């Protein structure tokens, strides 16, 4: 009886012991593990290339970046969110006496900061997961 109890105890201890550490799932080059960061990075690279500082183009990027797991991308996304809100507020006010130049400069800086965080996370461009935007048709 004692032998059975000892054997059962050893089985329980063995079952509760941590298994060998499993390797964390590595992201493939075409599917990074942080989809929010990948989406934000891909989009910010596109708007920088187009020199697009409109708040409507940057709000979706900011949302993705803030949801990213990477702290650098997330922090840069928070900055982009603030500047995007500032730009949107200027648009809503529609005051012709207000110069949008300083806000546009802050938007461009926030975009570059996010792109820098993306480069630190994913390396230099072109990123293998970044897809070319599909051409939009206009009617």
mmCIF file of N, CA and C in Angstrom:
data_model
loop_
_atom_site.group_PDB
_atom_site.id
_atom_site.type_symbol
_atom_site.label_atom_id
_atom_site.label_comp_id
_atom_site.label_asym_id
_atom_site.label_seq_id
_atom_site.Cartn_x
_atom_site.Cartn_y
_atom_site.Cartn_z
ATOM 1 N N UNK A 1 0.816 -1.183 0.000
ATOM 2 C CA UNK A 1 0.000 0.000 0.000
ATOM 3 C C UNK A 1 0.866 1.255 0.000
ATOM 4 N N UNK A 2 1.928 1.253 0.790
ATOM 5 C CA UNK A 2 2.802 2.416 0.849
ATOM 6 C C UNK A 2 3.503 2.608 -0.496
ATOM 7 N N UNK A 3 3.882 1.502 -1.124
ATOM 8 C CA UNK A 3 4.529 1.601 -2.435
ATOM 9 C C UNK A 3 3.572 2.193 -3.462
ATOM 10 N N UNK A 4 2.322 1.779 -3.425
ATOM 11 C CA UNK A 4 1.327 2.318 -4.356
ATOM 12 C C UNK A 4 1.125 3.801 -4.104
ATOM 13 N N UNK A 5 1.049 4.195 -2.847
ATOM 14 C CA UNK A 5 0.882 5.596 -2.499
ATOM 15 C C UNK A 5 2.095 6.413 -2.944
ATOM 16 N N UNK A 6 3.301 5.880 -2.762
ATOM 17 C CA UNK A 6 4.515 6.567 -3.197
ATOM 18 C C UNK A 6 4.543 6.698 -4.717
ATOM 19 N N UNK A 7 4.174 5.649 -5.420
ATOM 20 C CA UNK A 7 4.149 5.683 -6.886
ATOM 21 C C UNK A 7 3.124 6.683 -7.379
ATOM 22 N N UNK A 8 1.964 6.695 -6.742
ATOM 23 C CA UNK A 8 0.913 7.644 -7.112
ATOM 24 C C UNK A 8 1.372 9.071 -6.846
ATOM 25 N N UNK A 9 2.063 9.294 -5.748
ATOM 26 C CA UNK A 9 2.589 10.617 -5.419
ATOM 27 C C UNK A 9 3.589 11.082 -6.467
ATOM 28 N N UNK A 10 4.460 10.161 -6.891
ATOM 29 C CA UNK A 10 5.439 10.512 -7.912
ATOM 30 C C UNK A 10 4.763 10.850 -9.238
ATOM 31 N N UNK A 11 3.721 10.118 -9.559
ATOM 32 C CA UNK A 11 2.992 10.420 -10.795
ATOM 33 C C UNK A 11 2.335 11.795 -10.718
ATOM 34 N N UNK A 12 1.758 12.114 -9.577
ATOM 35 C CA UNK A 12 1.142 13.423 -9.401
ATOM 36 C C UNK A 12 2.169 14.534 -9.495
ATOM 37 N N UNK A 13 3.287 14.352 -8.846
ATOM 38 C CA UNK A 13 4.343 15.368 -8.900
ATOM 39 C C UNK A 13 4.845 15.525 -10.324
ATOM 40 N N UNK A 14 5.014 14.436 -11.015
ATOM 41 C CA UNK A 14 5.486 14.499 -12.397
ATOM 42 C C UNK A 14 4.463 15.190 -13.291
ATOM 43 N N UNK A 15 3.181 14.953 -13.032
ATOM 44 C CA UNK A 15 2.136 15.579 -13.849
ATOM 45 C C UNK A 15 2.054 17.070 -13.590
ATOM 46 N N UNK A 16 2.338 17.499 -12.378
ATOM 47 C CA UNK A 16 2.247 18.915 -12.026
ATOM 48 C C UNK A 16 3.510 19.690 -12.352
ATOM 49 N N UNK A 17 4.603 18.991 -12.557
ATOM 50 C CA UNK A 17 5.868 19.663 -12.857
ATOM 51 C C UNK A 17 5.775 20.319 -14.223
ATOM 52 N N UNK A 18 6.405 21.460 -14.355
ATOM 53 C CA UNK A 18 6.345 22.127 -15.660
ATOM 54 C C UNK A 18 7.046 21.299 -16.720
ATOM 55 N N UNK A 19 6.436 21.277 -17.865
ATOM 56 C CA UNK A 19 7.037 20.567 -19.002
ATOM 57 C C UNK A 19 8.211 21.389 -19.512
ATOM 58 N N UNK A 20 8.928 20.848 -20.428
ATOM 59 C CA UNK A 20 10.018 21.599 -21.024
ATOM 60 C C UNK A 20 9.437 22.860 -21.638
ATOM 61 N N UNK A 21 10.131 23.957 -21.483
ATOM 62 C CA UNK A 21 9.588 25.195 -22.035
ATOM 63 C C UNK A 21 9.402 25.074 -23.534
ATOM 64 N N UNK A 22 8.213 25.384 -23.950
ATOM 65 C CA UNK A 22 7.951 25.321 -25.381
ATOM 66 C C UNK A 22 8.384 26.631 -26.015
ATOM 67 N N UNK A 23 8.852 26.525 -27.194
ATOM 68 C CA UNK A 23 9.290 27.727 -27.899
ATOM 69 C C UNK A 23 8.065 28.561 -28.233
ATOM 70 N N UNK A 24 8.182 29.858 -28.030
ATOM 71 C CA UNK A 24 7.060 30.723 -28.380
ATOM 72 C C UNK A 24 6.906 30.701 -29.889
ATOM 73 N N UNK A 25 5.658 30.798 -30.331
ATOM 74 C CA UNK A 25 5.454 30.727 -31.773
ATOM 75 C C UNK A 25 6.128 31.903 -32.458
ATOM 76 N N UNK A 26 7.027 31.618 -33.339
ATOM 77 C CA UNK A 26 7.715 32.662 -34.093
ATOM 78 C C UNK A 26 6.830 33.075 -35.256
ATOM 79 N N UNK A 27 6.865 34.336 -35.509
ATOM 80 C CA UNK A 27 6.091 34.839 -36.631
ATOM 81 C C UNK A 27 6.838 34.533 -37.920
ATOM 82 N N UNK A 28 6.089 34.152 -38.892
ATOM 83 C CA UNK A 28 6.708 33.940 -40.193
ATOM 84 C C UNK A 28 6.924 35.311 -40.826
ATOM 85 N N UNK A 29 7.833 35.419 -41.778
ATOM 86 C CA UNK A 29 8.084 36.718 -42.398
ATOM 87 C C UNK A 29 6.843 37.316 -43.055
ATOM 88 N N UNK A 30 5.932 36.465 -43.483
ATOM 89 C CA UNK A 30 4.751 36.987 -44.148
ATOM 90 C C UNK A 30 3.585 37.186 -43.201
ATOM 91 N N UNK A 31 3.697 36.695 -41.965
ATOM 92 C CA UNK A 31 2.615 36.867 -40.989
ATOM 93 C C UNK A 31 3.221 37.125 -39.607
ATOM 94 N N UNK A 32 3.538 38.377 -39.298
ATOM 95 C CA UNK A 32 4.121 38.679 -37.995
ATOM 96 C C UNK A 32 3.125 38.408 -36.872
ATOM 97 N N UNK A 33 3.655 38.132 -35.695
ATOM 98 C CA UNK A 33 2.783 37.799 -34.570
ATOM 99 C C UNK A 33 1.970 39.001 -34.099
ATOM 100 N N UNK A 34 2.482 40.200 -34.240
ATOM 101 C CA UNK A 34 1.760 41.400 -33.807
ATOM 102 C C UNK A 34 1.079 42.031 -35.022
ATOM 103 N N UNK A 35 -0.127 41.595 -35.276
ATOM 104 C CA UNK A 35 -0.857 42.061 -36.456
ATOM 105 C C UNK A 35 -1.192 43.550 -36.401
ATOM 106 N N UNK A 36 -1.447 44.064 -35.195
ATOM 107 C CA UNK A 36 -1.754 45.491 -35.073
ATOM 108 C C UNK A 36 -0.541 46.332 -35.451
ATOM 109 N N UNK A 37 0.624 45.946 -34.943
ATOM 110 C CA UNK A 37 1.840 46.679 -35.275
ATOM 111 C C UNK A 37 2.132 46.572 -36.769
ATOM 112 N N UNK A 38 1.979 45.388 -37.320
ATOM 113 C CA UNK A 38 2.242 45.195 -38.745
ATOM 114 C C UNK A 38 1.313 46.057 -39.598
ATOM 115 N N UNK A 39 0.043 46.106 -39.226
ATOM 116 C CA UNK A 39 -0.907 46.930 -39.974
ATOM 117 C C UNK A 39 -0.591 48.407 -39.868
ATOM 118 N N UNK A 40 -0.293 48.864 -38.656
ATOM 119 C CA UNK A 40 0.035 50.275 -38.451
ATOM 120 C C UNK A 40 1.307 50.643 -39.212
ATOM 121 N N UNK A 41 2.286 49.770 -39.164
ATOM 122 C CA UNK A 41 3.565 50.044 -39.833
ATOM 123 C C UNK A 41 3.402 50.106 -41.346
ATOM 124 N N UNK A 42 2.673 49.176 -41.880
ATOM 125 C CA UNK A 42 2.436 49.165 -43.326
ATOM 126 C C UNK A 42 1.724 50.440 -43.763
ATOM 127 N N UNK A 43 0.692 50.818 -43.016
ATOM 128 C CA UNK A 43 -0.082 52.000 -43.395
ATOM 129 C C UNK A 43 0.686 53.294 -43.201
ATOM 130 N N UNK A 44 1.443 53.406 -42.105
ATOM 131 C CA UNK A 44 2.178 54.654 -41.890
ATOM 132 C C UNK A 44 3.255 54.826 -42.965
ATOM 133 N N UNK A 45 3.861 53.743 -43.403
ATOM 134 C CA UNK A 45 4.850 53.843 -44.479
ATOM 135 C C UNK A 45 4.185 54.371 -45.756
ATOM 136 N N UNK A 46 2.958 53.943 -46.014
ATOM 137 C CA UNK A 46 2.248 54.396 -47.212
ATOM 138 C C UNK A 46 1.876 55.871 -47.134
ATOM 139 N N UNK A 47 1.378 56.335 -45.970
ATOM 140 C CA UNK A 47 0.977 57.750 -45.883
ATOM 141 C C UNK A 47 2.198 58.668 -45.872
ATOM 142 N N UNK A 48 3.310 58.193 -45.323
ATOM 143 C CA UNK A 48 4.533 59.004 -45.375
ATOM 144 C C UNK A 48 4.996 59.141 -46.815
ATOM 145 N N UNK A 49 4.933 58.050 -47.547
ATOM 146 C CA UNK A 49 5.335 58.090 -48.952
ATOM 147 C C UNK A 49 4.474 59.082 -49.736
ATOM 148 N N UNK A 50 3.199 59.154 -49.407
ATOM 149 C CA UNK A 50 2.273 60.070 -50.085
ATOM 150 C C UNK A 50 2.306 61.478 -49.486
ATOM 151 N N UNK A 51 3.063 61.652 -48.395
ATOM 152 C CA UNK A 51 3.111 62.912 -47.654
ATOM 153 C C UNK A 51 1.706 63.359 -47.254
ATOM 154 N N UNK A 52 0.954 62.406 -46.753
ATOM 155 C CA UNK A 52 -0.443 62.616 -46.362
ATOM 156 C C UNK A 52 -0.515 62.888 -44.864
ATOM 157 N N UNK A 53 -0.868 64.101 -44.485
ATOM 158 C CA UNK A 53 -0.965 64.458 -43.072
ATOM 159 C C UNK A 53 -2.414 64.722 -42.648
ATOM 160 N N UNK A 54 -3.361 64.280 -43.445
ATOM 161 C CA UNK A 54 -4.770 64.468 -43.075
ATOM 162 C C UNK A 54 -5.130 63.573 -41.893
ATOM 163 N N UNK A 55 -5.962 64.073 -40.994
ATOM 164 C CA UNK A 55 -6.343 63.283 -39.826
ATOM 165 C C UNK A 55 -7.145 62.061 -40.220
ATOM 166 N N UNK A 56 -7.889 62.140 -41.303
ATOM 167 C CA UNK A 56 -8.695 60.994 -41.733
ATOM 168 C C UNK A 56 -7.813 59.834 -42.173
ATOM 169 N N UNK A 57 -6.655 60.124 -42.730
ATOM 170 C CA UNK A 57 -5.739 59.070 -43.157
ATOM 171 C C UNK A 57 -4.981 58.459 -41.984
ATOM 172 N N UNK A 58 -4.807 59.203 -40.921
ATOM 173 C CA UNK A 58 -3.964 58.772 -39.817
ATOM 174 C C UNK A 58 -4.715 58.208 -38.625
ATOM 175 N N UNK A 59 -6.012 58.424 -38.542
ATOM 176 C CA UNK A 59 -6.750 57.956 -37.366
ATOM 177 C C UNK A 59 -6.765 56.424 -37.270
ATOM 178 N N UNK A 60 -6.949 55.732 -38.362
ATOM 179 C CA UNK A 60 -6.944 54.265 -38.349
ATOM 180 C C UNK A 60 -5.568 53.703 -38.015
ATOM 181 N N UNK A 61 -4.541 54.389 -38.489
ATOM 182 C CA UNK A 61 -3.169 53.972 -38.184
ATOM 183 C C UNK A 61 -2.925 54.091 -36.686
ATOM 184 N N UNK A 62 -3.360 55.201 -36.117
ATOM 185 C CA UNK A 62 -3.166 55.438 -34.688
ATOM 186 C C UNK A 62 -3.875 54.377 -33.850
ATOM 187 N N UNK A 63 -5.085 54.017 -34.231
ATOM 188 C CA UNK A 63 -5.835 52.992 -33.496
ATOM 189 C C UNK A 63 -5.098 51.667 -33.528
ATOM 190 N N UNK A 64 -4.598 51.292 -34.691
ATOM 191 C CA UNK A 64 -3.850 50.034 -34.794
ATOM 192 C C UNK A 64 -2.579 50.080 -33.945
ATOM 193 N N UNK A 65 -1.865 51.193 -34.022
ATOM 194 C CA UNK A 65 -0.600 51.305 -33.298
ATOM 195 C C UNK A 65 -0.802 51.257 -31.791
ATOM 196 N N UNK A 66 -1.851 51.893 -31.304
ATOM 197 C CA UNK A 66 -2.134 51.886 -29.862
ATOM 198 C C UNK A 66 -2.494 50.480 -29.396
ATOM 199 N N UNK A 67 -3.033 49.673 -30.263
ATOM 200 C CA UNK A 67 -3.405 48.296 -29.916
ATOM 201 C C UNK A 67 -2.241 47.312 -30.050
ATOM 202 N N UNK A 68 -1.102 47.772 -30.522
ATOM 203 C CA UNK A 68 0.048 46.894 -30.742
ATOM 204 C C UNK A 68 0.628 46.399 -29.424
ATOM 205 N N UNK A 69 1.254 45.247 -29.487
ATOM 206 C CA UNK A 69 1.904 44.669 -28.312
ATOM 207 C C UNK A 69 3.249 45.333 -28.035
ATOM 208 N N UNK A 70 3.913 45.797 -29.064
ATOM 209 C CA UNK A 70 5.230 46.408 -28.899
ATOM 210 C C UNK A 70 5.102 47.772 -28.223
ATOM 211 N N UNK A 71 5.827 48.004 -27.121
ATOM 212 C CA UNK A 71 5.692 49.276 -26.408
ATOM 213 C C UNK A 71 6.144 50.482 -27.224
ATOM 214 N N UNK A 72 7.141 50.336 -28.069
ATOM 215 C CA UNK A 72 7.588 51.459 -28.889
ATOM 216 C C UNK A 72 6.543 51.874 -29.905
ATOM 217 N N UNK A 73 5.936 50.898 -30.566
ATOM 218 C CA UNK A 73 4.884 51.180 -31.542
ATOM 219 C C UNK A 73 3.667 51.758 -30.823
ATOM 220 N N UNK A 74 3.337 51.188 -29.681
ATOM 221 C CA UNK A 74 2.182 51.673 -28.914
ATOM 222 C C UNK A 74 2.378 53.127 -28.478
ATOM 223 N N UNK A 75 3.560 53.451 -27.967
ATOM 224 C CA UNK A 75 3.835 54.822 -27.524
ATOM 225 C C UNK A 75 3.774 55.805 -28.697
ATOM 226 N N UNK A 76 4.360 55.427 -29.824
ATOM 227 C CA UNK A 76 4.310 56.282 -31.011
ATOM 228 C C UNK A 76 2.871 56.425 -31.509
ATOM 229 N N UNK A 77 2.079 55.377 -31.364
ATOM 230 C CA UNK A 77 0.671 55.445 -31.744
ATOM 231 C C UNK A 77 -0.119 56.391 -30.848
ATOM 232 N N UNK A 78 0.235 56.425 -29.570
ATOM 233 C CA UNK A 78 -0.435 57.355 -28.654
ATOM 234 C C UNK A 78 -0.146 58.799 -29.048
ATOM 235 N N UNK A 79 1.091 59.070 -29.436
ATOM 236 C CA UNK A 79 1.449 60.421 -29.889
ATOM 237 C C UNK A 79 0.705 60.755 -31.173
ATOM 238 N N UNK A 80 0.644 59.812 -32.081
ATOM 239 C CA UNK A 80 -0.082 60.031 -33.335
ATOM 240 C C UNK A 80 -1.562 60.258 -33.059
ATOM 241 N N UNK A 81 -2.112 59.579 -32.071
ATOM 242 C CA UNK A 81 -3.517 59.772 -31.702
ATOM 243 C C UNK A 81 -3.777 61.209 -31.249
ATOM 244 N N UNK A 82 -2.892 61.727 -30.409
ATOM 245 C CA UNK A 82 -3.062 63.101 -29.921
ATOM 246 C C UNK A 82 -3.008 64.124 -31.052
ATOM 247 N N UNK A 83 -2.050 63.951 -31.944
ATOM 248 C CA UNK A 83 -1.912 64.891 -33.050
ATOM 249 C C UNK A 83 -3.076 64.746 -34.030
ATOM 250 N N UNK A 84 -3.535 63.522 -34.226
ATOM 251 C CA UNK A 84 -4.682 63.297 -35.112
ATOM 252 C C UNK A 84 -5.928 63.983 -34.561
ATOM 253 N N UNK A 85 -6.130 63.901 -33.254
ATOM 254 C CA UNK A 85 -7.268 64.587 -32.634
ATOM 255 C C UNK A 85 -7.141 66.096 -32.801
ATOM 256 N N UNK A 86 -5.943 66.618 -32.582
ATOM 257 C CA UNK A 86 -5.699 68.053 -32.748
ATOM 258 C C UNK A 86 -6.024 68.487 -34.175
ATOM 259 N N UNK A 87 -5.578 67.699 -35.151
ATOM 260 C CA UNK A 87 -5.836 68.009 -36.553
ATOM 261 C C UNK A 87 -7.336 67.936 -36.869
ATOM 262 N N UNK A 88 -8.000 66.929 -36.315
ATOM 263 C CA UNK A 88 -9.445 66.809 -36.517
ATOM 264 C C UNK A 88 -10.208 67.974 -35.912
ATOM 265 N N UNK A 89 -9.764 68.423 -34.737
ATOM 266 C CA UNK A 89 -10.409 69.579 -34.104
ATOM 267 C C UNK A 89 -10.275 70.825 -34.973
ATOM 268 N N UNK A 90 -9.090 71.011 -35.578
ATOM 269 C CA UNK A 90 -8.899 72.158 -36.474
ATOM 270 C C UNK A 90 -9.830 72.067 -37.675
ATOM 271 N N UNK A 91 -9.990 70.864 -38.202
ATOM 272 C CA UNK A 91 -10.862 70.670 -39.352
ATOM 273 C C UNK A 91 -12.309 71.002 -39.001
ATOM 274 N N UNK A 92 -12.742 70.566 -37.815
ATOM 275 C CA UNK A 92 -14.123 70.803 -37.401
ATOM 276 C C UNK A 92 -14.368 72.294 -37.180
ATOM 277 N N UNK A 93 -13.402 72.970 -36.565
ATOM 278 C CA UNK A 93 -13.562 74.414 -36.326
ATOM 279 C C UNK A 93 -13.653 75.179 -37.627
ATOM 280 N N UNK A 94 -12.894 74.724 -38.629
ATOM 281 C CA UNK A 94 -12.915 75.333 -39.952
ATOM 282 C C UNK A 94 -12.693 76.844 -39.873
ATOM 283 N N UNK A 95 -11.744 77.246 -39.055
ATOM 284 C CA UNK A 95 -11.417 78.662 -38.887
ATOM 285 C C UNK A 95 -10.353 79.040 -39.911
ATOM 286 N N UNK A 96 -10.690 79.910 -40.868
ATOM 287 C CA UNK A 96 -9.718 80.255 -41.911
ATOM 288 C C UNK A 96 -8.507 81.030 -41.385
ATOM 289 N N UNK A 97 -8.615 81.592 -40.185
ATOM 290 C CA UNK A 97 -7.493 82.358 -39.650
ATOM 291 C C UNK A 97 -6.441 81.472 -38.968
ATOM 292 N N UNK A 98 -6.756 80.190 -38.780
ATOM 293 C CA UNK A 98 -5.824 79.276 -38.125
ATOM 294 C C UNK A 98 -4.926 78.630 -39.175
ATOM 295 N N UNK A 99 -3.634 78.714 -38.939
ATOM 296 C CA UNK A 99 -2.649 78.118 -39.833
ATOM 297 C C UNK A 99 -2.484 76.640 -39.483
ATOM 298 N N UNK A 100 -2.829 75.720 -40.392
ATOM 299 C CA UNK A 100 -2.684 74.293 -40.099
ATOM 300 C C UNK A 100 -1.238 73.795 -40.211
ATOM 301 N N UNK A 101 -0.333 74.659 -40.644
ATOM 302 C CA UNK A 101 1.058 74.256 -40.855
ATOM 303 C C UNK A 101 1.718 73.618 -39.635
ATOM 304 N N UNK A 102 1.634 74.243 -38.451
ATOM 305 C CA UNK A 102 2.271 73.621 -37.282
ATOM 306 C C UNK A 102 1.675 72.257 -36.921
ATOM 307 N N UNK A 103 0.369 72.126 -37.065
ATOM 308 C CA UNK A 103 -0.261 70.837 -36.781
ATOM 309 C C UNK A 103 0.169 69.800 -37.806
ATOM 310 N N UNK A 104 0.248 70.206 -39.050
ATOM 311 C CA UNK A 104 0.711 69.283 -40.093
ATOM 312 C C UNK A 104 2.154 68.852 -39.835
ATOM 313 N N UNK A 105 2.979 69.767 -39.363
ATOM 314 C CA UNK A 105 4.368 69.419 -39.043
ATOM 315 C C UNK A 105 4.420 68.425 -37.881
ATOM 316 N N UNK A 106 3.563 68.617 -36.869
ATOM 317 C CA UNK A 106 3.512 67.665 -35.754
ATOM 318 C C UNK A 106 2.999 66.304 -36.217
ATOM 319 N N UNK A 107 2.067 66.309 -37.159
ATOM 320 C CA UNK A 107 1.554 65.056 -37.709
ATOM 321 C C UNK A 107 2.663 64.308 -38.437
ATOM 322 N N UNK A 108 3.415 65.025 -39.253
ATOM 323 C CA UNK A 108 4.514 64.391 -39.992
ATOM 324 C C UNK A 108 5.560 63.847 -39.018
ATOM 325 N N UNK A 109 5.843 64.576 -37.953
ATOM 326 C CA UNK A 109 6.810 64.107 -36.956
ATOM 327 C C UNK A 109 6.289 62.857 -36.241
ATOM 328 N N UNK A 110 5.011 62.849 -35.895
ATOM 329 C CA UNK A 110 4.422 61.673 -35.238
ATOM 330 C C UNK A 110 4.455 60.465 -36.168
ATOM 331 N N UNK A 111 4.213 60.682 -37.449
ATOM 332 C CA UNK A 111 4.304 59.594 -38.427
ATOM 333 C C UNK A 111 5.725 59.040 -38.482
ATOM 334 N N UNK A 112 6.715 59.934 -38.535
ATOM 335 C CA UNK A 112 8.114 59.493 -38.603
ATOM 336 C C UNK A 112 8.516 58.745 -37.331
ATOM 337 N N UNK A 113 8.005 59.209 -36.191
ATOM 338 C CA UNK A 113 8.308 58.528 -34.926
ATOM 339 C C UNK A 113 7.749 57.106 -34.939
ATOM 340 N N UNK A 114 6.534 56.949 -35.473
ATOM 341 C CA UNK A 114 5.943 55.615 -35.575
ATOM 342 C C UNK A 114 6.741 54.755 -36.550
ATOM 343 N N UNK A 115 7.154 55.328 -37.658
ATOM 344 C CA UNK A 115 7.943 54.563 -38.626
ATOM 345 C C UNK A 115 9.277 54.126 -38.014
ATOM 346 N N UNK A 116 9.866 54.972 -37.186
ATOM 347 C CA UNK A 116 11.106 54.604 -36.502
ATOM 348 C C UNK A 116 10.867 53.425 -35.565
ATOM 349 N N UNK A 117 9.768 53.468 -34.817
ATOM 350 C CA UNK A 117 9.429 52.353 -33.926
ATOM 351 C C UNK A 117 9.198 51.077 -34.726
ATOM 352 N N UNK A 118 8.591 51.210 -35.889
ATOM 353 C CA UNK A 118 8.349 50.053 -36.754
ATOM 354 C C UNK A 118 9.662 49.461 -37.256
ATOM 355 N N UNK A 119 10.585 50.331 -37.630
ATOM 356 C CA UNK A 119 11.887 49.875 -38.103
ATOM 357 C C UNK A 119 12.647 49.177 -36.983
ATOM 358 N N UNK A 120 12.524 49.689 -35.764
ATOM 359 C CA UNK A 120 13.174 49.034 -34.624
ATOM 360 C C UNK A 120 12.564 47.659 -34.357
ATOM 361 N N UNK A 121 11.273 47.515 -34.611
ATOM 362 C CA UNK A 121 10.590 46.247 -34.376
ATOM 363 C C UNK A 121 10.811 45.243 -35.501
ATOM 364 N N UNK A 122 10.627 45.675 -36.739
ATOM 365 C CA UNK A 122 10.627 44.760 -37.879
ATOM 366 C C UNK A 122 11.882 44.839 -38.754
ATOM 367 N N UNK A 123 12.750 45.776 -38.497
ATOM 368 C CA UNK A 123 13.925 45.945 -39.340
ATOM 369 C C UNK A 123 13.632 46.910 -40.482
ATOM 370 N N UNK A 124 14.600 47.027 -41.355
ATOM 371 C CA UNK A 124 14.479 47.970 -42.464
ATOM 372 C C UNK A 124 13.412 47.521 -43.457
ATOM 373 N N UNK A 125 12.852 48.489 -44.129
ATOM 374 C CA UNK A 125 11.885 48.202 -45.185
ATOM 375 C C UNK A 125 12.634 47.727 -46.422
ATOM 376 N N UNK A 126 12.008 47.035 -47.305
ATOM 377 C CA UNK A 126 10.609 46.625 -47.328
ATOM 378 C C UNK A 126 10.374 45.432 -46.405
ATOM 379 N N UNK A 127 9.253 45.453 -45.738
ATOM 380 C CA UNK A 127 8.880 44.354 -44.855
ATOM 381 C C UNK A 127 8.181 43.293 -45.695
ATOM 382 N N UNK A 128 8.515 42.036 -45.484
ATOM 383 C CA UNK A 128 7.933 40.976 -46.307
ATOM 384 C C UNK A 128 6.426 40.828 -46.131
ATOM 385 N N UNK A 129 5.902 41.291 -45.015
ATOM 386 C CA UNK A 129 4.462 41.163 -44.775
ATOM 387 C C UNK A 129 3.672 42.326 -45.364
ATOM 388 N N UNK A 130 4.353 43.388 -45.744
ATOM 389 C CA UNK A 130 3.661 44.572 -46.259
ATOM 390 C C UNK A 130 3.204 44.315 -47.686
ATOM 391 N N UNK A 131 1.947 44.520 -47.898
ATOM 392 C CA UNK A 131 1.379 44.324 -49.235
ATOM 393 C C UNK A 131 1.175 45.680 -49.879
ATOM 394 N N UNK A 132 1.284 45.686 -51.153
ATOM 395 C CA UNK A 132 1.012 46.907 -51.895
ATOM 396 C C UNK A 132 -0.471 47.206 -51.801
ATOM 397 N N UNK A 133 -0.847 48.476 -51.634
ATOM 398 C CA UNK A 133 -2.272 48.788 -51.572
ATOM 399 C C UNK A 133 -2.945 48.499 -52.901
ATOM 400 N N UNK A 134 -4.149 48.008 -52.807
ATOM 401 C CA UNK A 134 -4.886 47.726 -54.039
ATOM 402 C C UNK A 134 -5.366 49.042 -54.626
ATOM 403 N N UNK A 135 -5.303 49.169 -55.942
ATOM 404 C CA UNK A 135 -5.730 50.416 -56.563
ATOM 405 C C UNK A 135 -7.235 50.596 -56.376
ATOM 406 N N UNK A 136 -7.603 51.786 -55.988
ATOM 407 C CA UNK A 136 -9.030 52.081 -55.792
ATOM 408 C C UNK A 136 -9.584 52.634 -57.087
ATOM 409 N N UNK A 137 -10.784 52.253 -57.348
ATOM 410 C CA UNK A 137 -11.430 52.757 -58.549
ATOM 411 C C UNK A 137 -12.311 53.928 -58.178
ATOM 412 N N UNK A 138 -12.353 54.908 -59.013
ATOM 413 C CA UNK A 138 -13.219 56.060 -58.761
ATOM 414 C C UNK A 138 -14.305 56.067 -59.806
ATOM 415 N N UNK A 139 -15.447 56.464 -59.367
ATOM 416 C CA UNK A 139 -16.592 56.514 -60.298
ATOM 417 C C UNK A 139 -16.866 57.912 -60.710
#
